[in-house]
Coordinates of C-alpha atoms in Angstrom, one line a residue:
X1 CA 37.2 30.8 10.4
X2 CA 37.9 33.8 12.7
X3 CA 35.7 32.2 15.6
X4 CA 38.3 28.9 14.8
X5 CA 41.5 30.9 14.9
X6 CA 40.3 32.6 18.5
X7 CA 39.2 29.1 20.0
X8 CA 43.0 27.8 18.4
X9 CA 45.0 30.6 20.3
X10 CA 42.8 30.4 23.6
X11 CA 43.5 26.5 23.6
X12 CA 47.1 27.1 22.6
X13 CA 47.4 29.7 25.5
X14 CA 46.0 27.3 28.1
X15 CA 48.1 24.7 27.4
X16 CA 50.9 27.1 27.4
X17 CA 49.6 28.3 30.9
X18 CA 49.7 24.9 32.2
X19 CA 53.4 23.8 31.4
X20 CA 53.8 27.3 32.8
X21 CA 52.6 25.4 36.0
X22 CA 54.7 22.4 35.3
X23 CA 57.6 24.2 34.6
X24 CA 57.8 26.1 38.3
X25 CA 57.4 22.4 39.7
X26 CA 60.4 21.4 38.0
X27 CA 62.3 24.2 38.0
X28 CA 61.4 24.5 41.9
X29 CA 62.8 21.2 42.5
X30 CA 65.6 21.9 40.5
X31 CA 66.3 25.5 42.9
X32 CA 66.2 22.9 46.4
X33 CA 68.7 20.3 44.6
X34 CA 70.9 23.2 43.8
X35 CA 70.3 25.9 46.4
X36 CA 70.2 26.8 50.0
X37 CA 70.4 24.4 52.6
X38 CA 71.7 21.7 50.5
X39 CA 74.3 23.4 48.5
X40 CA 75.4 24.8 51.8
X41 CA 75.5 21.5 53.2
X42 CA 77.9 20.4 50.1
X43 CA 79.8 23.3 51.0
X44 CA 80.5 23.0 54.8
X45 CA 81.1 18.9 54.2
X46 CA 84.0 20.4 52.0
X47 CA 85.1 22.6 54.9
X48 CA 83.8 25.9 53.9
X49 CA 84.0 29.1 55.9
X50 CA 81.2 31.0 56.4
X51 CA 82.2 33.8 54.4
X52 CA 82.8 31.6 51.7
X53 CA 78.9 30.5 52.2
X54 CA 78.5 34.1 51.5
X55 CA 79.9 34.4 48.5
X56 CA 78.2 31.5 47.2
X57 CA 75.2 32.9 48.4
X58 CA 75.9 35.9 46.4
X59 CA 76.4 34.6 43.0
X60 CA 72.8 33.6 41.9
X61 CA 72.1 37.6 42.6
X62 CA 75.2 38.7 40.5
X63 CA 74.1 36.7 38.5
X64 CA 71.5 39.0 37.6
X65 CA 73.6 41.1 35.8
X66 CA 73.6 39.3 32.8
X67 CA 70.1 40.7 32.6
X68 CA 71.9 43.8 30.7
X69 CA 73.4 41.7 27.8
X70 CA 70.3 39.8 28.0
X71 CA 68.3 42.7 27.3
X72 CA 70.4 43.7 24.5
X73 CA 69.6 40.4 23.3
X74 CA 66.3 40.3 23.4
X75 CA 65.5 43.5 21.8
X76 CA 67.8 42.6 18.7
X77 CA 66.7 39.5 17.9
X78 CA 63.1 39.9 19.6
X79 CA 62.6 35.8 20.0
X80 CA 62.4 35.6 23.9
X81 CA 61.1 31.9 23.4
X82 CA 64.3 31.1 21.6
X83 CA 66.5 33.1 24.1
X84 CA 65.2 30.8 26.8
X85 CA 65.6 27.6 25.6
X86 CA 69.0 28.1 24.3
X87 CA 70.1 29.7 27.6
X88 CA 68.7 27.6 29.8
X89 CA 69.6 24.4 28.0
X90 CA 73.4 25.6 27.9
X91 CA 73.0 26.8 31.9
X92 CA 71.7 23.3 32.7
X93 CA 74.3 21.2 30.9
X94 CA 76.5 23.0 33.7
X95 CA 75.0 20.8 36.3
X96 CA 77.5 17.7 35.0
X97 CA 80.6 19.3 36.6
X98 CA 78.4 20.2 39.5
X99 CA 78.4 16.6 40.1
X100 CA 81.8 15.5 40.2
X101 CA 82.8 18.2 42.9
X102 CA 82.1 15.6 45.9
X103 CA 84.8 12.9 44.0
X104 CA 87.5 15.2 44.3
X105 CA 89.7 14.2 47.4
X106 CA 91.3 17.9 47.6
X107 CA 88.8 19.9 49.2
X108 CA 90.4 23.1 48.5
X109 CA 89.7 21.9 44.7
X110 CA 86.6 20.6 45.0
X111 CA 85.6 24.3 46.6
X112 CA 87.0 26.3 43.5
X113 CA 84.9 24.0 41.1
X114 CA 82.1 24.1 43.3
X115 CA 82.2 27.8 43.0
X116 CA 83.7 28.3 39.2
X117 CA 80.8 26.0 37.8
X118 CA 78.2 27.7 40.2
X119 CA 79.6 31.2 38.8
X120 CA 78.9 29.8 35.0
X121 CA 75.3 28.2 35.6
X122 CA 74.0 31.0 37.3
X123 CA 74.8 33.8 34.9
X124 CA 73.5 31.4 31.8
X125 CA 70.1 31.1 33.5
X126 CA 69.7 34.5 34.8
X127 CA 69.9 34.9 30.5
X128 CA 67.1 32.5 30.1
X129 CA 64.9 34.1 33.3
X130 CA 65.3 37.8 31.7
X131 CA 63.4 36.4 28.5
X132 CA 61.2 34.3 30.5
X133 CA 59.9 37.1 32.7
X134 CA 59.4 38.9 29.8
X135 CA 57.5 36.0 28.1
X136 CA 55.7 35.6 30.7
X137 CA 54.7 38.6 31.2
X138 CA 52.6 38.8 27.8
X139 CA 51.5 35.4 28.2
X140 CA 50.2 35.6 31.4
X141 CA 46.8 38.0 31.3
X142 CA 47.3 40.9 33.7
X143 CA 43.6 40.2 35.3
X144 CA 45.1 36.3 35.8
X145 CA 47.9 37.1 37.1
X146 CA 47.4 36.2 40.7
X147 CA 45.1 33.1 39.6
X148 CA 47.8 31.8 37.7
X149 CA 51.4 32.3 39.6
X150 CA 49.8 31.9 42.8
X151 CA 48.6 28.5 41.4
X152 CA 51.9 28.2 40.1
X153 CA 53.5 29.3 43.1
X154 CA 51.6 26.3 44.7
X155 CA 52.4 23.4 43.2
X156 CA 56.3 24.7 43.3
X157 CA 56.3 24.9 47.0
X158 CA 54.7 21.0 47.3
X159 CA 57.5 20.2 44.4
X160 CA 60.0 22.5 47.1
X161 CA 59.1 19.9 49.6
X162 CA 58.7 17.2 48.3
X163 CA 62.7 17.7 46.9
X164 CA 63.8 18.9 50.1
X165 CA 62.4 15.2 51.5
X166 CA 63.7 13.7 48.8
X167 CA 67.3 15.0 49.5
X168 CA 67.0 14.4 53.6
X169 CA 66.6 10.9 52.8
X170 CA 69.6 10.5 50.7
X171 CA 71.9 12.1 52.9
X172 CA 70.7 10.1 55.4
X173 CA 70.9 6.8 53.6
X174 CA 74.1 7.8 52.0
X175 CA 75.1 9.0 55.6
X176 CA 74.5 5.1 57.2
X177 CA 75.5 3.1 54.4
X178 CA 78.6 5.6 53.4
X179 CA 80.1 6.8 56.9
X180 CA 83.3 7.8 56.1
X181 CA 82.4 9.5 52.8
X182 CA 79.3 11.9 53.4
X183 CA 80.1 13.5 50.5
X184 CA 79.1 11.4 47.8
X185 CA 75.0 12.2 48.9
X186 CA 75.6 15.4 47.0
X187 CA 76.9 13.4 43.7
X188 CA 73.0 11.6 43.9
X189 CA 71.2 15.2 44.8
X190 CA 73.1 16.9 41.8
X191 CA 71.8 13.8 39.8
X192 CA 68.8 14.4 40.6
X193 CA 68.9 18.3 39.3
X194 CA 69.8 17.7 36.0
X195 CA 67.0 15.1 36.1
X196 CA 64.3 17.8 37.4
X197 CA 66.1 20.4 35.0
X198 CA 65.6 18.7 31.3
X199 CA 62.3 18.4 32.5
X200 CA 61.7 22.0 33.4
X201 CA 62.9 22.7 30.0
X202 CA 61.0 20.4 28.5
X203 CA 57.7 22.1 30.0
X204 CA 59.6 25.6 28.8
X205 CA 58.9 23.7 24.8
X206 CA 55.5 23.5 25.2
X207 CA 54.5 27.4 25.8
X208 CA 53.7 29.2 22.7
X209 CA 55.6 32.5 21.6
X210 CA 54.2 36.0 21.9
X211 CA 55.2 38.3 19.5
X212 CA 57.1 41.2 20.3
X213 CA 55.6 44.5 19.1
X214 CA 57.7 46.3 16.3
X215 CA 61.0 48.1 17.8
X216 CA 60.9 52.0 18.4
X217 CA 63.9 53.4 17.2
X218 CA 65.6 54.2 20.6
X219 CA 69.0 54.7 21.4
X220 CA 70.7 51.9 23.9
X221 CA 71.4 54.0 26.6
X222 CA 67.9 55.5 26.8
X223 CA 66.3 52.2 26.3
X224 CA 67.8 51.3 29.9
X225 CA 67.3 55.1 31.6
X226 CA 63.5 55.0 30.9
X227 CA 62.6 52.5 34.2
X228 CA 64.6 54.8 36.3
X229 CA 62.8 58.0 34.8
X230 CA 59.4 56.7 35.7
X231 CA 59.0 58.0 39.0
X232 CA 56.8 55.0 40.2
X233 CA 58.8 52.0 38.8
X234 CA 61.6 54.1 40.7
X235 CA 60.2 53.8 43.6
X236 CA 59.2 50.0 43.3
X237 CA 63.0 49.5 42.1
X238 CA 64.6 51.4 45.5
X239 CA 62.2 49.2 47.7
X240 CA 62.7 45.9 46.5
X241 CA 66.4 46.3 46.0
X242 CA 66.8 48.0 50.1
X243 CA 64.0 44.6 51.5
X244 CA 66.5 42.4 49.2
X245 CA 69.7 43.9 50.8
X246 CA 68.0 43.4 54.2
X247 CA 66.3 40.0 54.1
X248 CA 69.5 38.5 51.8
X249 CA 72.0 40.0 54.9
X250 CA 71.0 37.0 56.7
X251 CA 68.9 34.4 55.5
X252 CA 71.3 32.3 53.1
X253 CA 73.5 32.0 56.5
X254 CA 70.6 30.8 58.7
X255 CA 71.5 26.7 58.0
X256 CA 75.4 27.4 58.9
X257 CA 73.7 29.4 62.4
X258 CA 72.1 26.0 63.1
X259 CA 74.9 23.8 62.6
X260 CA 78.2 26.1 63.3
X261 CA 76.3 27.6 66.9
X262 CA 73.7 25.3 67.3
X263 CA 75.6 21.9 66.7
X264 CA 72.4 20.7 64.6
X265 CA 73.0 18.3 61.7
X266 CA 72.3 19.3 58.1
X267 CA 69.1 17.2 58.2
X268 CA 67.5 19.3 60.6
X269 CA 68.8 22.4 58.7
X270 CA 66.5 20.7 56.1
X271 CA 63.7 19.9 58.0
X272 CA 63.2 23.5 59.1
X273 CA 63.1 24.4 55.8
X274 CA 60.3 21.9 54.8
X275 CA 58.5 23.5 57.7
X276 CA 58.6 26.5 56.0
X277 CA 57.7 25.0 52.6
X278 CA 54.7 24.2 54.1
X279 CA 53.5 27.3 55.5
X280 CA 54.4 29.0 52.3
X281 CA 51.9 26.0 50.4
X282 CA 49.0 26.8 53.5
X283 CA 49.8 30.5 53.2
X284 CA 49.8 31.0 48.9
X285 CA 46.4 30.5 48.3
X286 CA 45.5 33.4 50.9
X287 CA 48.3 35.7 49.7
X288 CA 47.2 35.1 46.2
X289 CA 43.1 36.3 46.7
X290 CA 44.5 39.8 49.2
X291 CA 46.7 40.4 45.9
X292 CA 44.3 40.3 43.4
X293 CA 41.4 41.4 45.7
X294 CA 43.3 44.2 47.7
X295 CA 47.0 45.3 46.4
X296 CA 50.3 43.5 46.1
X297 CA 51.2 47.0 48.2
X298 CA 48.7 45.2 51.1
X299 CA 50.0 42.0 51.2
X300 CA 53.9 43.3 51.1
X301 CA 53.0 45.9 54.0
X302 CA 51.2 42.6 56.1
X303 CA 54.2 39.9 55.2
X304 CA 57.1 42.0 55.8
X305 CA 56.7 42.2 59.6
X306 CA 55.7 39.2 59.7
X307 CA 59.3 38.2 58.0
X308 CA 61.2 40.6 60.5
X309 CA 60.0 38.7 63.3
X310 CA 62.1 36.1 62.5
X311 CA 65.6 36.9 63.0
X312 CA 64.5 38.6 66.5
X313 CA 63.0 35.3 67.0
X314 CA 66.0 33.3 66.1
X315 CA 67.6 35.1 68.6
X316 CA 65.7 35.1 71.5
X317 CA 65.1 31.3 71.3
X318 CA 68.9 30.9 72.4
X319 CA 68.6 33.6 75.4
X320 CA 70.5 32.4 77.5
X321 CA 71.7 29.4 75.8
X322 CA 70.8 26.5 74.1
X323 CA 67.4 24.7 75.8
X324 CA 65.1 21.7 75.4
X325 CA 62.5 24.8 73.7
X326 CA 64.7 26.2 71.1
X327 CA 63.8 23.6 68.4
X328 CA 60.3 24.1 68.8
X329 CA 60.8 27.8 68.8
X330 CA 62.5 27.4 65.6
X331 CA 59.7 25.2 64.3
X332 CA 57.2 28.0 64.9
X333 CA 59.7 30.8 63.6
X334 CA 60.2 28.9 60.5
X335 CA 56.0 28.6 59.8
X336 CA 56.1 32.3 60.4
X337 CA 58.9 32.8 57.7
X338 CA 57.2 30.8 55.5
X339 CA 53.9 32.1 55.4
X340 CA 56.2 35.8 54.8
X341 CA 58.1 34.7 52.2
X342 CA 54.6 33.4 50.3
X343 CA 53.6 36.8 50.7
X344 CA 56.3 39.2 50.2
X345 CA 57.5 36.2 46.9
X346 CA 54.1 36.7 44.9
X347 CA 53.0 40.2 45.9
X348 CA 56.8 41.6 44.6
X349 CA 56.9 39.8 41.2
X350 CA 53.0 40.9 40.9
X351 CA 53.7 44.5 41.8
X352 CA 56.4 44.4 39.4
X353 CA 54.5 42.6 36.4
X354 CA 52.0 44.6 36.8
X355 CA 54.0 48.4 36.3
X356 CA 55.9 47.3 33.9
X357 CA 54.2 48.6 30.4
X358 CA 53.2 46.2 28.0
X359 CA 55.7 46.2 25.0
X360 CA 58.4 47.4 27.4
X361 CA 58.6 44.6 29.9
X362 CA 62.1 43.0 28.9
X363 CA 63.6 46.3 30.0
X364 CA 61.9 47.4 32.8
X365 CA 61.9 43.8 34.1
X366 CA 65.7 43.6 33.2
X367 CA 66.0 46.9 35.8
X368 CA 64.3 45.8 38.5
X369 CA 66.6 42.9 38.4
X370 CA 69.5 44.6 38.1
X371 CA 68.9 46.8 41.2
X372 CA 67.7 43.9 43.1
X373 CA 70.7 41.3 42.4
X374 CA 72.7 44.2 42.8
X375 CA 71.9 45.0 46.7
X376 CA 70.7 41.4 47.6
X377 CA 74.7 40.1 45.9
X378 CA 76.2 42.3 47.9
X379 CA 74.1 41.5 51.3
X380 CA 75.3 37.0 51.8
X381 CA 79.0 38.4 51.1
X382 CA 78.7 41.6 53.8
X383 CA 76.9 39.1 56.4
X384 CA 79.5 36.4 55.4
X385 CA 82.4 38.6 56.5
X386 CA 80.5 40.1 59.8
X387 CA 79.9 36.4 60.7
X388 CA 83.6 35.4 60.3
X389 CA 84.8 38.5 62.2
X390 CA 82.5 38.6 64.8
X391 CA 83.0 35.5 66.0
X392 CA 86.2 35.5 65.6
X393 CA 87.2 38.9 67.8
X394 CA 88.2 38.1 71.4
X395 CA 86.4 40.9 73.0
X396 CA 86.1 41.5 76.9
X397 CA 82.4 41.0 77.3
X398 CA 82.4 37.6 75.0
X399 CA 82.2 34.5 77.4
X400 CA 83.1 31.2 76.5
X401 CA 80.1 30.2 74.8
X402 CA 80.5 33.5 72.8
X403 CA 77.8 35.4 74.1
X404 CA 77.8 38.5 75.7
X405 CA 76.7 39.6 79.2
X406 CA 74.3 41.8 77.9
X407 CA 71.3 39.4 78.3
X408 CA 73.1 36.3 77.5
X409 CA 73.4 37.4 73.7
X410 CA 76.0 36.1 70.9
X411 CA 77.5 37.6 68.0
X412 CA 75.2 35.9 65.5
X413 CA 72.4 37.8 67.7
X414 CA 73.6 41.2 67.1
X415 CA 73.6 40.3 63.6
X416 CA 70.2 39.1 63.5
X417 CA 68.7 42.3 65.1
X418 CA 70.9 44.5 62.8
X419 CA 69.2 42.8 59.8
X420 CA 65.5 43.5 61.5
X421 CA 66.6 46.4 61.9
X422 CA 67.8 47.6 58.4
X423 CA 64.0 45.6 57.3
X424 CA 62.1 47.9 59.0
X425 CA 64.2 50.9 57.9
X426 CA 63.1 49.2 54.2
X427 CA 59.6 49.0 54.5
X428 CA 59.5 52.6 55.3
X429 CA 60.1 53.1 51.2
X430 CA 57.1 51.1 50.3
X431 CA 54.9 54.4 52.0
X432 CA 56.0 55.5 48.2
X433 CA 54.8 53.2 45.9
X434 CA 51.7 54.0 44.0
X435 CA 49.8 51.3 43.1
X436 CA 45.8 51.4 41.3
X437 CA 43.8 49.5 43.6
X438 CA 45.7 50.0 47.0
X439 CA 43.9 50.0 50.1
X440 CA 45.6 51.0 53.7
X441 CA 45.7 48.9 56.5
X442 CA 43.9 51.0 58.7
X443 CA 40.6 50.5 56.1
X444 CA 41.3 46.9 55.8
X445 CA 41.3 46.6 59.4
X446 CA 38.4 48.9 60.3
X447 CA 36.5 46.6 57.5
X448 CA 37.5 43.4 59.1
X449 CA 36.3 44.8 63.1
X450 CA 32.6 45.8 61.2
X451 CA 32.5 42.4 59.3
X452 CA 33.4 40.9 63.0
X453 CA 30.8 42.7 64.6
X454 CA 28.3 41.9 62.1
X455 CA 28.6 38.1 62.8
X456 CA 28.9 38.7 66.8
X457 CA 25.4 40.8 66.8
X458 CA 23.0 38.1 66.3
X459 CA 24.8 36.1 69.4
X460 CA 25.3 39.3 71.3
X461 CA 21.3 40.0 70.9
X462 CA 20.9 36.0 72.1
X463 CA 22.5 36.6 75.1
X464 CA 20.3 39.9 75.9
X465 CA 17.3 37.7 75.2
X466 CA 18.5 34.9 77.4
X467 CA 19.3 37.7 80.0
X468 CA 16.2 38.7 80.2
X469 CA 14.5 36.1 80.3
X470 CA 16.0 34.9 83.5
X471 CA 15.2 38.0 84.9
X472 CA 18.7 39.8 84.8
X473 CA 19.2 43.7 84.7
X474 CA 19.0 45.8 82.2
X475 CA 22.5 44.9 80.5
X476 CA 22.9 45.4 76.5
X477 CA 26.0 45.4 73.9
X478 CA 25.9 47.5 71.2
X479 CA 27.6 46.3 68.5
X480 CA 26.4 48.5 65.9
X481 CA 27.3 52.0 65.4
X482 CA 27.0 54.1 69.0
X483 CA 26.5 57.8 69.0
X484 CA 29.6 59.0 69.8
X485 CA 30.4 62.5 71.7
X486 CA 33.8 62.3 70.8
X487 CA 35.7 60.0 67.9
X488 CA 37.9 58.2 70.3
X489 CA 34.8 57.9 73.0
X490 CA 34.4 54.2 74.6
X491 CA 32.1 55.1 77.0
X492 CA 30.9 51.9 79.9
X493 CA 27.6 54.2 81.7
X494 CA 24.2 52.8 82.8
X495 CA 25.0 49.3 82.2
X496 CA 25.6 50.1 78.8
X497 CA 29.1 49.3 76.5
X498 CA 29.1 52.3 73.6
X499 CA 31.6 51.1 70.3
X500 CA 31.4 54.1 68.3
X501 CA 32.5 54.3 64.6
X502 CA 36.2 54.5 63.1
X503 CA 36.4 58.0 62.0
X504 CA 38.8 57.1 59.0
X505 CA 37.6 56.6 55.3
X506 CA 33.7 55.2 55.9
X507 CA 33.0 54.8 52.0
X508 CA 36.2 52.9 51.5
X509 CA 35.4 50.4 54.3
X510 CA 32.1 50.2 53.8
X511 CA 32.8 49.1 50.6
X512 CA 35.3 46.7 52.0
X513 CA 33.1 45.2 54.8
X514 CA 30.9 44.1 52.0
X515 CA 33.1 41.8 50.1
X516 CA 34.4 40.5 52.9
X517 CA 30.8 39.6 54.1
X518 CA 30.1 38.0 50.9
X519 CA 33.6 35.7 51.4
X520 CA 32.0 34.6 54.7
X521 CA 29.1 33.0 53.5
X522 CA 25.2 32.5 53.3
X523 CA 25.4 32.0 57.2
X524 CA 27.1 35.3 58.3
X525 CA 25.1 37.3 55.4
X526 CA 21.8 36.3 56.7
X527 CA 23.4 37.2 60.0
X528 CA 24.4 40.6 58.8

């Protein structure tokens, strides 16, 4: 009976596991329908300003706040299962006056209940997220936990593509059969959200509960001080919440930079985000194995430049203006982003997930939110106002085509750099995060240059061979481990090229070197 039982809650757990999947599919689509380039496109066919972008950017993260209440709710009634449903049911139902914003004639109207029924729908699911992260969170086993949101993450990103295709091709086909009313496009897209949305919470029906472990007696105000007393989750909190304040300062406004400055149409807006849908899909998979083999600390510290080259990017692919290249610049910047974002998405919920405590989740997860919607709210609405301003001031050294003298730049420029800028002032705090199973880069790298070499020698000693064979001089590579006289020494004497060993930690890589060996196959192990 007891082996039955087990076998009953391992089956019931898979199958929870796999709407899990489902669910991020749906609820993915559901995020492109109502999110980012298309609800910005909604917004700038009504007229809006980019500070008004801005704020709508803003209100998904202030959103977050309701994580408090939520918290409060949670630990009373302690039935996060039920918390999610209702909320997200109730959140979702929002979506109907969502839909009748692009009927309105008066656009100043149809932007206040664009923004009042935003403001309500976001707060309501931010409810349902704070029990579902904490659901999760026991659901999920912590060894699985890269196995199964990276899968997860996945399949949302095809399900991200797939919706962002899906809604290109309406607003086109609206677009040539609708000419004079654009609008309307965004009446079928919201549609389609609360389609993709009863599905989601559909999939959300078919996970099982997991019991909450009996309450400790514990006052409310120290229920919500102990994240911020652990020194470590402190540390994870001020990190995430100063990269969220920086990569938030100008990423929601990137679509109105293509179509404001670059006088490119919505659907190319779009496009470039597929692009980057894409890398995130190629790049997930990769991401997901350095988490669970390496450290979520590994992957954040090799995404996050990665992600600051972007804005830079965005601006140098305009010096000095406009040119036949800057689109394919974009195309490449925008596979870079994406392949960041997979990163820096999956290894900062991990990281998170997995210093949280077990039995305490709901309020450390609750905290981490709160700081994070907290400095990534504030960041859309700060860049918002820069935007308006800057462009707007009639400064001597702003041309016509708003750029400045100084190397042909434009006020959306210096905004760019000042947000890769404040990014790399923001990965400086992640130097403070402890995490068990963290390797530095310097080992990683020094293990990747000796697996390298191992698959170079046998070709290296092939050429010797062939050398001497044909009579050559006495030329040799050593790719193994030179004597050195000194730990920086490369040394080129006698005909011979000396490589000596990284001084750093030998044990660590060495360990290192040998799983990556074993991920390169039977071919490179039988070179080794």
């Amino acid at each position: 009976m007891q082996l039955r039982a087990t076998a009953s809650n391992e089956a019931t757990t898979e199958r929870g596991l796999k709407a899990l999947v489902w669910d991020g599919i749906f609820s993915q689509a559901l995020g492109v329908f109502t999110g980012g380039t298309l609800l910005t496109g909604c917004a700038l066919e009504l007229g809006a300003s980019p500070a008004f972008i801005g704020l709508l950017a803003a209100i998904p993260f202030f959103a977050q706040l309701a994580h408090v209440p939520a918290v409060v709710l949670i630990e009373k009634v302690r039935r996060r299962r039920a918390i999610c449903l209702v909320a997200t049911l109730i959140a979702r139902l929002m979506l109907l006056p969502l839909a009748a914003v692009p009927f309105i004639a008066d656009r100043d109207l149809a932007l206040s209940l664009l923004l009042a029924a935003f403001a309500v729908f976001t707060p309501l699911g931010a409810v349902g997220g704070c029990a579902w992260m904490s659901w999760t969170c026991d659901l999920v086993p912590h060894h699985r936990l890269g196995d199964v949101f990276g899968g997860r993450q996945l399949r949302s990103n095809i399900a991200a593509v797939a919706a962002g295709l899906l809604g290109g091709a309406v607003i086109n086909g609206w677009g040539r059969g609708f000419p004079s009313w654009h609008a309307g496009a965004y009446a079928v897209i919201f549609a389609l959200a609360l389609a993709a949305a009863m599905a989601s919470t559909w999939c959300l029906t078919r996970m099982p509960e997991v019991p909450m472990p009996p309450p400790r007696p514990t006052r409310l105000r120290a229920l919500f001080a102990r994240p911020f007393r652990e020194a470590n989750f402190r540390r994870v909190m001020t990190f995430l919440g100063c990269w969220q304040f920086a990569a938030n300062l100008a990423l929601p406004l990137f679509p109105v930079y293509l179509v404001k400055q670059l006088n490119y149409g919505i659907t190319t807006a779009i496009a470039l985000g597929i692009v980057s849908q894409l890398a995130m899909i190629a790049a997930v998979p990769l991401w997901g194995r350095l988490s669970d083999q390496w450290s979520n600390k590994t992957v954040i510290a090799l995404a996050g430049p990665l992600f600051l080259c972007c804005p830079i990017g965005w601006t140098l692919a305009v010096v000095p203006a406009p040119h036949a290249l800057t689109l394919p610049i974009l195309v490449v910047l925008q596979m870079v982003l994406g392949t960041a974002l997979a990163g820096l998405d999956l290894a900062g919920g991990n990281i998170v997930l997995k210093l949280a405590p077990r039995g305490e989740s709901t309020v450390f997860l609750g905290a981490n939110g709160l700081a994070k919607s907290l400095c990534a709210g504030c960041a859309p609405i700060i860049g918002g106002f820069l935007i308006d301003h800057l462009t707007a001031l009639d400064l001597p050294f702003l041309p016509v085509w708003a750029g400045s003298r100084i190397l042909g730049l434009h006020p959306w420029s210096f905004f760019f750099l000042a947000t890769a800028l404040l990014g790399v002032v923001a990965l400086t705090r992640l130097a403070r995060v402890e995490e068990s199973g963290d390797v530095r880069l310097g080992v990683l790298f020094v293990a990747a240059r000796r697996a390298l070499i191992a698959a170079l020698r046998p070709a290296a000693a092939a050429g010797v061979a062939h050398a001497a064979a044909q009579g050559g001089g006495p030329i040799e590579l050593l790719l193994g481990e030179a004597e050195p006289r000194h730990a920086s020494e490369r040394t080129l004497r006698d005909g011979h090229i000396g490589m000596p060993a990284n001084d750093g930690d030998d044990i660590a890589a060495a360990v290192i070197a040998r799983a990556i060996d074993a991920k390169l196959g039977a071919g490179l192990r039988r070179a080794g």
